[in-house]
Coordinates of C-alpha atoms and ligand atoms in Angstrom, one line a residue:
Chain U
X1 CA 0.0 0.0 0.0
X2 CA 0.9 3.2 -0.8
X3 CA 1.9 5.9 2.2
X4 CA 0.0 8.6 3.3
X5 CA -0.4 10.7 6.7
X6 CA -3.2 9.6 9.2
X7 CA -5.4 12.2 11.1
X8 CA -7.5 11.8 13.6
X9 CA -9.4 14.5 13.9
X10 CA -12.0 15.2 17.0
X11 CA -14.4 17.2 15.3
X12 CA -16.5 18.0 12.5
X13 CA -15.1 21.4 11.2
X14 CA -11.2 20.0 11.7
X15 CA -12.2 17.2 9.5
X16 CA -13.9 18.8 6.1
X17 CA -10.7 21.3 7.0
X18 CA -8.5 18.7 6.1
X19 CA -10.1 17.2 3.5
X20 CA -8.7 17.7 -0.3
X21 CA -8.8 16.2 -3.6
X22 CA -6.6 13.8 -2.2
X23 CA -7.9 12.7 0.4
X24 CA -10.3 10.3 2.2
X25 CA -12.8 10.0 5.1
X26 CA -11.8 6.3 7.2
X27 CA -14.8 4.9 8.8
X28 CA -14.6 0.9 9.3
X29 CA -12.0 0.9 6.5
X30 CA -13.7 -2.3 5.2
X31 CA -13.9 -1.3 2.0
X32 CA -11.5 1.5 1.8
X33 CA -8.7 0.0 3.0
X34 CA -8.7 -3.3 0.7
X35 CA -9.4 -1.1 -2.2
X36 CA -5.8 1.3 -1.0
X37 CA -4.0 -1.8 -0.7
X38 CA -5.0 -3.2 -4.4
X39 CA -4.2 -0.1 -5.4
X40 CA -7.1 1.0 -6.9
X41 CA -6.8 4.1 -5.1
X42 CA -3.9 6.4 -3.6
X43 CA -4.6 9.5 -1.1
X44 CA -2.1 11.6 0.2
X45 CA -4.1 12.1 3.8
X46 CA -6.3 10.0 5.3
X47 CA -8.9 11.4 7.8
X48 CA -10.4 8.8 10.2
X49 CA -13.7 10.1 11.3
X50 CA -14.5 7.7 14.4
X51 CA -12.8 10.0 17.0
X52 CA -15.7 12.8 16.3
X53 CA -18.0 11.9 19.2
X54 CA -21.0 13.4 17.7
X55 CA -20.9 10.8 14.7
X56 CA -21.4 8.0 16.4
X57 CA -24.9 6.8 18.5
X58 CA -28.8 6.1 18.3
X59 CA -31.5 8.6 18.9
X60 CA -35.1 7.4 18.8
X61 CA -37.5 10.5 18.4
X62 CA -41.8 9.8 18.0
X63 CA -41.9 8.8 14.4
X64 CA -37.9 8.2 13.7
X65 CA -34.3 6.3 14.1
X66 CA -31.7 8.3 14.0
X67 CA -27.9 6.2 13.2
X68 CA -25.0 8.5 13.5
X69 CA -22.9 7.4 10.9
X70 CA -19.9 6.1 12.3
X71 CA -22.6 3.5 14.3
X72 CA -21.2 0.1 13.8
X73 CA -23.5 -2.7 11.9
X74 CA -23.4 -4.7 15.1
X75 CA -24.3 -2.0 17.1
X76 CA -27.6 -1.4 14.9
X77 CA -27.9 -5.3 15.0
X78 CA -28.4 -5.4 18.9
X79 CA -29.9 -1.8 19.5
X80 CA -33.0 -2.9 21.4
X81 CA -34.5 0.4 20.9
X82 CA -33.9 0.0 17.0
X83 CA -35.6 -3.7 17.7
X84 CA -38.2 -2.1 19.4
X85 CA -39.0 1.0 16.4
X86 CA -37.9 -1.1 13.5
X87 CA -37.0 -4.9 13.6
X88 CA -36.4 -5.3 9.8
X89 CA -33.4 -2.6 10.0
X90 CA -31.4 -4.3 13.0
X91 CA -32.4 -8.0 10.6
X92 CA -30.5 -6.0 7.8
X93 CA -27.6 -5.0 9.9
X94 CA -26.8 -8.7 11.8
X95 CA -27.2 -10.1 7.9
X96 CA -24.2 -7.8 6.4
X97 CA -21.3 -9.7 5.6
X98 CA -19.9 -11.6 8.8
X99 CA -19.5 -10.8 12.7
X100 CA -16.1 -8.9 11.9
X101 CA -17.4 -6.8 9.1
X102 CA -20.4 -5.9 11.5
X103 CA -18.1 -5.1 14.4
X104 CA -15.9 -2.7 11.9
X105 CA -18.2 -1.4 9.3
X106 CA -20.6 1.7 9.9
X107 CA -23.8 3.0 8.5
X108 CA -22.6 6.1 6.5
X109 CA -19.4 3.5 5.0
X110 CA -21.9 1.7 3.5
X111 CA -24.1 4.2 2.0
X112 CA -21.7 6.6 1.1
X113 CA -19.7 3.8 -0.6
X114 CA -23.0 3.1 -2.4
X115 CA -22.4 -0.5 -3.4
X116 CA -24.9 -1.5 -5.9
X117 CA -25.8 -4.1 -4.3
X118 CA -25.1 -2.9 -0.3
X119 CA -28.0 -3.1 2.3
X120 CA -28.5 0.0 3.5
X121 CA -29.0 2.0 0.6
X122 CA -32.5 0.3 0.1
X123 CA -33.6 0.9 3.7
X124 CA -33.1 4.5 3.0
X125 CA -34.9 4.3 0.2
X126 CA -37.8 2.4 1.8
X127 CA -37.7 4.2 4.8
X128 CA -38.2 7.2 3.6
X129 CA -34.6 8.6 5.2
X130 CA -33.0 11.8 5.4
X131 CA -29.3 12.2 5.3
X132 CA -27.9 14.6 7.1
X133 CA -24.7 16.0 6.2
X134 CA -22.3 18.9 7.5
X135 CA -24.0 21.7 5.1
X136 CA -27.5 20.1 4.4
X137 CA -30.8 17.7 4.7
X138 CA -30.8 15.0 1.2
X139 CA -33.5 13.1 0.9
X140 CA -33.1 9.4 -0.1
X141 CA -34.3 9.6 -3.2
X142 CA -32.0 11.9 -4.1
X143 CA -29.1 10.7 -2.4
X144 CA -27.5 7.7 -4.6
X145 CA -27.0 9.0 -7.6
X146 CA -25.1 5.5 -9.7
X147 CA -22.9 3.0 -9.1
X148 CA -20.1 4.1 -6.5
X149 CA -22.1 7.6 -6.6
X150 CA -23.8 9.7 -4.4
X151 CA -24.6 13.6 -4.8
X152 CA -21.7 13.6 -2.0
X153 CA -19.7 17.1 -2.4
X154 CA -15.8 16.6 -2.0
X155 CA -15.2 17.5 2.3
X156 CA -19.3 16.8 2.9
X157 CA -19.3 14.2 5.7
X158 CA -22.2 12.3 6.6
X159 CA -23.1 12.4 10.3
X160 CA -26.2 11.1 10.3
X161 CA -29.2 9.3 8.9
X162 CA -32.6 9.8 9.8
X163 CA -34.9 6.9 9.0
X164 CA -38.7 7.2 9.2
X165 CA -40.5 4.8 11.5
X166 CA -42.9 2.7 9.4
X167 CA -46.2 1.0 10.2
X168 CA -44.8 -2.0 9.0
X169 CA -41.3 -3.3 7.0
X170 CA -39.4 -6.0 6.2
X171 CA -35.7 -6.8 4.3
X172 CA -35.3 -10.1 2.2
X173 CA -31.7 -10.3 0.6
X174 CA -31.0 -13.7 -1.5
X175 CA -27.6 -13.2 -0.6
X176 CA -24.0 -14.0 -2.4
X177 CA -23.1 -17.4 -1.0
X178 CA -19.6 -16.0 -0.4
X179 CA -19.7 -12.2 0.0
X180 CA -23.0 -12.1 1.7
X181 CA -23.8 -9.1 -0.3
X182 CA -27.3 -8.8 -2.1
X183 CA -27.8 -10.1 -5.5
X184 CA -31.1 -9.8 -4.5
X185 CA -32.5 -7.4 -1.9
X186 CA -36.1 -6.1 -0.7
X187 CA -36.8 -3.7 1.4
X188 CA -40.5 -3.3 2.1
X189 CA -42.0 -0.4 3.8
X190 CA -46.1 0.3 4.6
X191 CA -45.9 4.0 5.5
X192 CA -49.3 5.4 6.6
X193 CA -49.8 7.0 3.2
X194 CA -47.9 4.6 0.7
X195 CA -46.3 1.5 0.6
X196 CA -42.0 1.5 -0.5
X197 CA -40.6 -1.7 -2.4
X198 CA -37.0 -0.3 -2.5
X199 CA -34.7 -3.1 -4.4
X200 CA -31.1 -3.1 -4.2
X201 CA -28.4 -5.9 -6.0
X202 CA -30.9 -5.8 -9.5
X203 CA -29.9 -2.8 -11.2
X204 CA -26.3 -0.6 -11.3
X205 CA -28.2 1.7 -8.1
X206 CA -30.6 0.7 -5.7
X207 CA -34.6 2.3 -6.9
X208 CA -38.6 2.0 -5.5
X209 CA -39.9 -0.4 -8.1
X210 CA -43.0 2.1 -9.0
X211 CA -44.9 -1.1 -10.1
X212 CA -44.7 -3.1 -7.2
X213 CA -45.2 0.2 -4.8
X214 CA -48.3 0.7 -6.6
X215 CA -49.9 -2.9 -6.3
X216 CA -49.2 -3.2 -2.6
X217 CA -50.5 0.0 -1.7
X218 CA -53.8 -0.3 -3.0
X219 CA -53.7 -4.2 -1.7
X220 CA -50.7 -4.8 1.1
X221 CA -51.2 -9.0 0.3
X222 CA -48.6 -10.9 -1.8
X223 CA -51.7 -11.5 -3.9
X224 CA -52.0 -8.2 -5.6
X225 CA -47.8 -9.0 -7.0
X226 CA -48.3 -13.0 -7.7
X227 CA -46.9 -13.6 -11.1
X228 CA -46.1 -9.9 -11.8
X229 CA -43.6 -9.6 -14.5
X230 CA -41.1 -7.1 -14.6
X231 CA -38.7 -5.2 -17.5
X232 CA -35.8 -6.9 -16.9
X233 CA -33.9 -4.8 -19.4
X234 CA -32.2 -2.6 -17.0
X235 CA -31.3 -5.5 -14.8
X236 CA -27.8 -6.8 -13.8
X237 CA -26.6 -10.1 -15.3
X238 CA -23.4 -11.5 -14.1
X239 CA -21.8 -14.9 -13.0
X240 CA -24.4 -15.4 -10.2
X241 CA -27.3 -14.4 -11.9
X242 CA -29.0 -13.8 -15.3
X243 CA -31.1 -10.5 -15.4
X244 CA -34.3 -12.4 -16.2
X245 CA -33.3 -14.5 -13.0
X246 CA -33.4 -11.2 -10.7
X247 CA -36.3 -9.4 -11.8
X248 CA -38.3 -13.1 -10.9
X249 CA -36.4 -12.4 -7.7
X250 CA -37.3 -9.6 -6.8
X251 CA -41.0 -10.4 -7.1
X252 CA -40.3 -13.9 -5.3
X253 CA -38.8 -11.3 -2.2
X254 CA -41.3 -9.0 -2.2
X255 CA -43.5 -11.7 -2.2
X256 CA -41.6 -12.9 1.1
X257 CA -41.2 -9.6 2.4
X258 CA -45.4 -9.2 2.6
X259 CA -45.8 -12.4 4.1
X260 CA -43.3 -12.0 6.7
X261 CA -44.9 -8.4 7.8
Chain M
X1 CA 5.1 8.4 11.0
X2 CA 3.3 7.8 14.5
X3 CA 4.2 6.6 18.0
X4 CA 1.5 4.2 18.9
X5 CA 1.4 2.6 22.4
X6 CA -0.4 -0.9 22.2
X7 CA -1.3 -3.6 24.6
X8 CA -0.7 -7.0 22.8
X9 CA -1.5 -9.9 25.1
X10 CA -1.3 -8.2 28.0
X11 CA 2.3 -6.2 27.3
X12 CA 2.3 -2.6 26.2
X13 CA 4.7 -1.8 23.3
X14 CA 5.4 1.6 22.6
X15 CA 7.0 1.7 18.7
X16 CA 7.0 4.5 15.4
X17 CA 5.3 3.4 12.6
X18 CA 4.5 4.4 9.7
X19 CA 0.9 5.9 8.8
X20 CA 0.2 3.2 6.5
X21 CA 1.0 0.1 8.2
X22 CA -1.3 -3.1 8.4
X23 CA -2.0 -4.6 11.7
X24 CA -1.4 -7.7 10.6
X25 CA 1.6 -6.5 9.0
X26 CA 2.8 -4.9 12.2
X27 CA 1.9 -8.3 14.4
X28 CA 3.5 -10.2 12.3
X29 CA 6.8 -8.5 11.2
X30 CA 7.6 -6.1 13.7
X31 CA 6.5 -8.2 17.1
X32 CA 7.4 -11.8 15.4
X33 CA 3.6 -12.8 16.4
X34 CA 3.2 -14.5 12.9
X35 CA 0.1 -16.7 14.6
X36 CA -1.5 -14.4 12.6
X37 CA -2.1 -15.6 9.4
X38 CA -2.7 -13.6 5.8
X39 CA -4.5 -15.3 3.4
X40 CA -6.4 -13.3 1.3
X41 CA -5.3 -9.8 2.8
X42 CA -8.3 -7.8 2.0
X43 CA -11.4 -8.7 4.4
X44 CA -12.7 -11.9 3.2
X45 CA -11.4 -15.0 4.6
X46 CA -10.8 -14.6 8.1
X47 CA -7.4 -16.2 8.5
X48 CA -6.0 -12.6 10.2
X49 CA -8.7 -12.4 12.9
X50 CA -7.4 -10.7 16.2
X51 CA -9.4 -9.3 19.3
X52 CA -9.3 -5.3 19.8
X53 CA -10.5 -4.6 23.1
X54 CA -11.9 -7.9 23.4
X55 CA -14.1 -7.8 19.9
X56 CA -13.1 -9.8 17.0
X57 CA -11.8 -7.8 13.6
X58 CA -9.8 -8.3 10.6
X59 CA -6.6 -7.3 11.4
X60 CA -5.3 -7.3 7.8
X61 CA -7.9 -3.9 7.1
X62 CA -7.0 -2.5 10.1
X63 CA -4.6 0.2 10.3
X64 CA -2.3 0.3 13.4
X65 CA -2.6 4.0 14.3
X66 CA -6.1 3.2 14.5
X67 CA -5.9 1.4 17.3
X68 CA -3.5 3.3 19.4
X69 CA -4.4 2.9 22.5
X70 CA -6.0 -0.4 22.8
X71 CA -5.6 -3.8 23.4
X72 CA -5.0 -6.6 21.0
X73 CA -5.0 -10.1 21.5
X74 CA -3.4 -12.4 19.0
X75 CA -3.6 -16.4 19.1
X76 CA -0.4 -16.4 21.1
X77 CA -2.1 -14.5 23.6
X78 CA -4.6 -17.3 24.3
X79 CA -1.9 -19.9 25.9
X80 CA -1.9 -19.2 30.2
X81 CA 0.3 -20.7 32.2
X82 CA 1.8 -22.7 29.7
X83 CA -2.0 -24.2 29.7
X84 CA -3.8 -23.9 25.8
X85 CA -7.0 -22.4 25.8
X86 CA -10.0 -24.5 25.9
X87 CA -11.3 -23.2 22.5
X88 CA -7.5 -24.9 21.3
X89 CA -7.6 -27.5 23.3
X90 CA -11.3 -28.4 21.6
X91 CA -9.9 -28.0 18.0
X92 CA -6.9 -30.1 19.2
X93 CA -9.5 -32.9 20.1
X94 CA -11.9 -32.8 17.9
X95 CA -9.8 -32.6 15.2
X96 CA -10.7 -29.7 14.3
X97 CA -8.2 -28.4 11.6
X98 CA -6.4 -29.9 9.0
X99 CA -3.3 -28.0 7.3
X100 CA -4.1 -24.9 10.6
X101 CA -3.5 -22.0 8.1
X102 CA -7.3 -21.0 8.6
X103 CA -7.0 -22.2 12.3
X104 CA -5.5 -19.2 14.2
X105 CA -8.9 -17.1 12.7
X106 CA -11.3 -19.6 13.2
X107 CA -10.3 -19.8 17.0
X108 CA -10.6 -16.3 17.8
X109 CA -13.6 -15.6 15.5
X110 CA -15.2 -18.9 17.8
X111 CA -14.3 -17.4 21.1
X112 CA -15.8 -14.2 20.1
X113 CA -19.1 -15.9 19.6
X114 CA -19.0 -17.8 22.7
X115 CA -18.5 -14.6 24.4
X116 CA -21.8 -13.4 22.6
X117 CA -23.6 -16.3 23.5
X118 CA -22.7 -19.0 26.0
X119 CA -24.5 -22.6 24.0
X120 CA -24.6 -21.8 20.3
X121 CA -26.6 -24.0 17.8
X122 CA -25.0 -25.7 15.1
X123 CA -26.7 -23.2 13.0
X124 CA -25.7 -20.2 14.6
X125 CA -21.9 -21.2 15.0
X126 CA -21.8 -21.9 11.1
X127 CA -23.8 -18.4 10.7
X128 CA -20.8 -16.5 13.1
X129 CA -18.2 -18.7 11.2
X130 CA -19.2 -16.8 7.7
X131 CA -16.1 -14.8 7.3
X132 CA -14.1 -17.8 7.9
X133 CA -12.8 -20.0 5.4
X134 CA -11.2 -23.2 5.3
X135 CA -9.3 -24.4 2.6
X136 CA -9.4 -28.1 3.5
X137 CA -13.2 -27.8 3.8
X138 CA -12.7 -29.3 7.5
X139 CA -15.7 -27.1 8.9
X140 CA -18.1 -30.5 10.7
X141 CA -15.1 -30.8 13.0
X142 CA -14.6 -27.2 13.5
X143 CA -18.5 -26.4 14.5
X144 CA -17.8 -29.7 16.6
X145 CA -15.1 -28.1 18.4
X146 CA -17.0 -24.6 19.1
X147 CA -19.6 -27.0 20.6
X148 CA -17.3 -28.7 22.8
X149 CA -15.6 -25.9 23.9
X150 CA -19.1 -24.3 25.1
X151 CA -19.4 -27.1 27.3
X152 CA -16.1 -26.7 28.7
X153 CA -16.0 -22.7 29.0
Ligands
FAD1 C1 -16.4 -9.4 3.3 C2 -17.4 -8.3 3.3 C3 -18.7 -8.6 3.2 C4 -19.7 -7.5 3.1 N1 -21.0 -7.8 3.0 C5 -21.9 -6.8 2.9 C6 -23.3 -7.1 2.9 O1 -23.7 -8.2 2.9 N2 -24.2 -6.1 2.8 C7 -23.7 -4.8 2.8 O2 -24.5 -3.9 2.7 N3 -22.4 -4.5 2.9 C8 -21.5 -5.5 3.0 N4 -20.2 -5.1 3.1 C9 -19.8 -3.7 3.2 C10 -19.6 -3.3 4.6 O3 -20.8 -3.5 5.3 C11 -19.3 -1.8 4.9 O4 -20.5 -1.1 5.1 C12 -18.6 -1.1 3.8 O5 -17.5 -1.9 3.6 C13 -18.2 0.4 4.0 O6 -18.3 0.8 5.4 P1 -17.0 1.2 6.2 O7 -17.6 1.8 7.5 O8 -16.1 0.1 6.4 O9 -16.4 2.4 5.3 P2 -15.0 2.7 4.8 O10 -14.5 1.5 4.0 O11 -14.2 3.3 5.8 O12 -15.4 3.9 3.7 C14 -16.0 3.6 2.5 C15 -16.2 4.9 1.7 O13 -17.2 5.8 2.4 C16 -16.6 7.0 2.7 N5 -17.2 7.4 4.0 C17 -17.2 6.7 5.1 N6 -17.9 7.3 6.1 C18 -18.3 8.5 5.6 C19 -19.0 9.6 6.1 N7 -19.5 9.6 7.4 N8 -19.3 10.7 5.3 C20 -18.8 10.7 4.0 N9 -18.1 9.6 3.5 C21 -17.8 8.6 4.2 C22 -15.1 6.8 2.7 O14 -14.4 8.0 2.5 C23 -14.9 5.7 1.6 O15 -14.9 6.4 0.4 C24 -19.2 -6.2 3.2 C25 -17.9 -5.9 3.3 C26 -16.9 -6.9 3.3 C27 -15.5 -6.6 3.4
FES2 S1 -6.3 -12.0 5.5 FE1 -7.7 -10.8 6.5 S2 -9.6 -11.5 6.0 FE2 -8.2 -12.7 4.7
FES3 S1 -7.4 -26.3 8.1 FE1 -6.5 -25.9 6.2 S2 -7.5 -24.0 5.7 FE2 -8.6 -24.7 7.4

């Protein structure tokens, strides 16, 4: 791996201070530190962000969950207040990866990494969740812009992510055998006013499948989706699976996501 | 360059390293604890498992002057008055690995789940063991040994 100079900065402003073209934010370093050492990227500073207090933590207001971002999977995974509020979000973070990924990796890693076919990304799109940032408020939907992309400015950390608290939700992920990672994930949410199929691991960014959003909010069975077929077109195909094969599982999931609400 | 002062099984050493230095890298060639094992160097396999303030990482994506400051235990660390630890002394009876290079991982992943939880199911010790693989595909004997190891500890 290539050298660079460590900081460990203890809060917010020091850290988009010493952030540059050429540099990186360290969270759990489980994806950023592989990538260094395969040298499929070089900084000049790296900025660990876990020292900043404030990042880190769980607030439960009246209708949401708040995860700072430097909130460790496992932590998320055994919060019995997130239990409590929203069971399918601590399912999704004890089913990333493995026990030492969960006690390493964080919440704004994963989304600000933006995997294509992470976890997180499609609860924030289910759920309806606000990221909040050093200079502003992004909604979900506009957050996760392609593969590897968010609308994330150069210096704008994450600090933490606001997730509305649903009437009902649940995550199905037909997972990589090895990586654990979605080649198939469902995030379902029944909001009071809509239902939110968010899939992530089908296309090159997660996305609300408008079809499927539509059928369970005017009937919340797996009924109203049985046999549903979708445009595959846009759909990943790779080693694991064909993009025909996804879109059937994503309606299979969904299908499993209702019946397990 | 950084001075980092680290607790590794139970002795504080005080050294400069460079920024960029690997934990495992650090264990292995500047304390001569090569226990720890490297097999596929970039979070997947488990082989470089250590405990950091008693949790269980991956110490090859780990950088050293990120855990200045706390303490490490390697498999080295496990052995007490000259006596193995009963989570070795169960893979050692159960015949619990073959060629060992996965071995050193796999122990202090298991003891990391006992810790969790005291009388795991077959299921739930293969589910923990996820980020652990064995080469020699010897993993009936190696849930066998986390099982008899929660009846001993
Ligand atoms: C073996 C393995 C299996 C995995 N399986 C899964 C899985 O099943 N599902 C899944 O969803 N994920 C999975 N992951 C990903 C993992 O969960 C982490 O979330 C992910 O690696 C990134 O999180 P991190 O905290 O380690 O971030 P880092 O690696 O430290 O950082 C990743 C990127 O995000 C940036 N960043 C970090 N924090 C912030 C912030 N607060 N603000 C702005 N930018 C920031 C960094 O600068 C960097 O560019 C897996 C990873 C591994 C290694
Ligand atoms: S060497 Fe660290 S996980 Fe493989
Ligand atoms: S015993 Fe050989 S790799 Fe596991």
């Amino acid at each position: 791996m290539k050298t660079f100079n460590y900081h460990s900065p203890k809060d917010v402003k020091t850290a988009s201070k010493l952030s540059s073209t050429s540099s990186i934010f360290l969270a759990g370093g489980m994806t950023s530190i592989p990538s260094m050492k395969l040298g499929l990227a070089t900084y000049k500073d790296v900025i660990d962000i876990k020292n900043i207090k404030k990042l880190s933590g769980i607030k439960v207001s009246g209708n949401s969950v708040t995860i700072g971002a430097t909130t460790k999977h496992a932590e998320v995974a055994s919060s019995k207040e997130i239990q409590k509020k929203i069971p399918s979000l601590s399912k999704l973070a004890g089913g990333i990866g493995d026990a030492q990924v969960r006690n390493r990796g964080t919440v704004g890693g994963s989304i600000a990494n933006n995997d294509p076919s992470a976890c997180y990304p499609s609860a924030c799109m289910a759920l309806n969740a606000i990221i909040h940032t050093n200079n502003r408020k992004i909604e979900a939907k506009n957050f996760f812009k392609d593969m590897f992309e968010t609308v994330l400015k150069k210096g704008e950390l994450i600090e933490a992510v606001e997730f509305k608290i649903p009437e009902k939700s649940n995550y199905q992920k037909h997972p990589n055998p090895a990586s654990r990672y979605a080649i198939v994930g469902i995030y379902l949410a029944k909001h009071k006013k809509e239902v939110n199929v968010a899939v992530t691991g089908a296309k090159s960014v997660v996305y609300i499948d408008k079809d499927l959003s539509k059928a369970l909010s005017s009937s919340f069975f797996s009924s109203a989706i049985e046999g549903m077929e979708l445009d595959s077109s846009e759909m990943n195909s790779d080693i694991h699976a064909s993009a025909d094969y996804r879109a059937s599982l994503v309606v299979t999931y969904a299908k499993k996501a209702v019946e397990a609400c | 360059m950084t001075k980092v002062t680290i607790e590794v099984n139970g002795k504080k050493v005080s050294k400069d390293v460079p920024d960029h230095t690997i934990l495992s890298v650090f264990l292995r060639d500047s304390l001569n604890l090569t226990g720890t094992h490297v097999g596929c160097d970039t979070s997947q396999c488990g082989a470089c498992v250590v405990h950091v303030d008693g949790k269980s990482i991956k110490s090859c994506s780990t950088l050293t002057v990120d855990i200045n400051g706390l303490k490490v235990t390697t498999i080295e660390g496990l052995v007490k008055d000259g006596k193995m630890h009963p989570m070795q002394e169960a893979f050692k009876k159960m015949h619990g690995l073959q060629c060992g290079f996965c071995t050193p991982g796999m122990v202090m992943s298991a003891i990391d789940l006992l810790q969790n939880k005291k009388n795991p199911s077959d299921t739930e010790i293969r589910k923990w063991l996820e980020g652990n693989i064995c080469r020699c595909t010897g993993y009936q004997n190696i849930v066998a040994a986390v099982k008899e190891a929660a009846s001993k500890m």
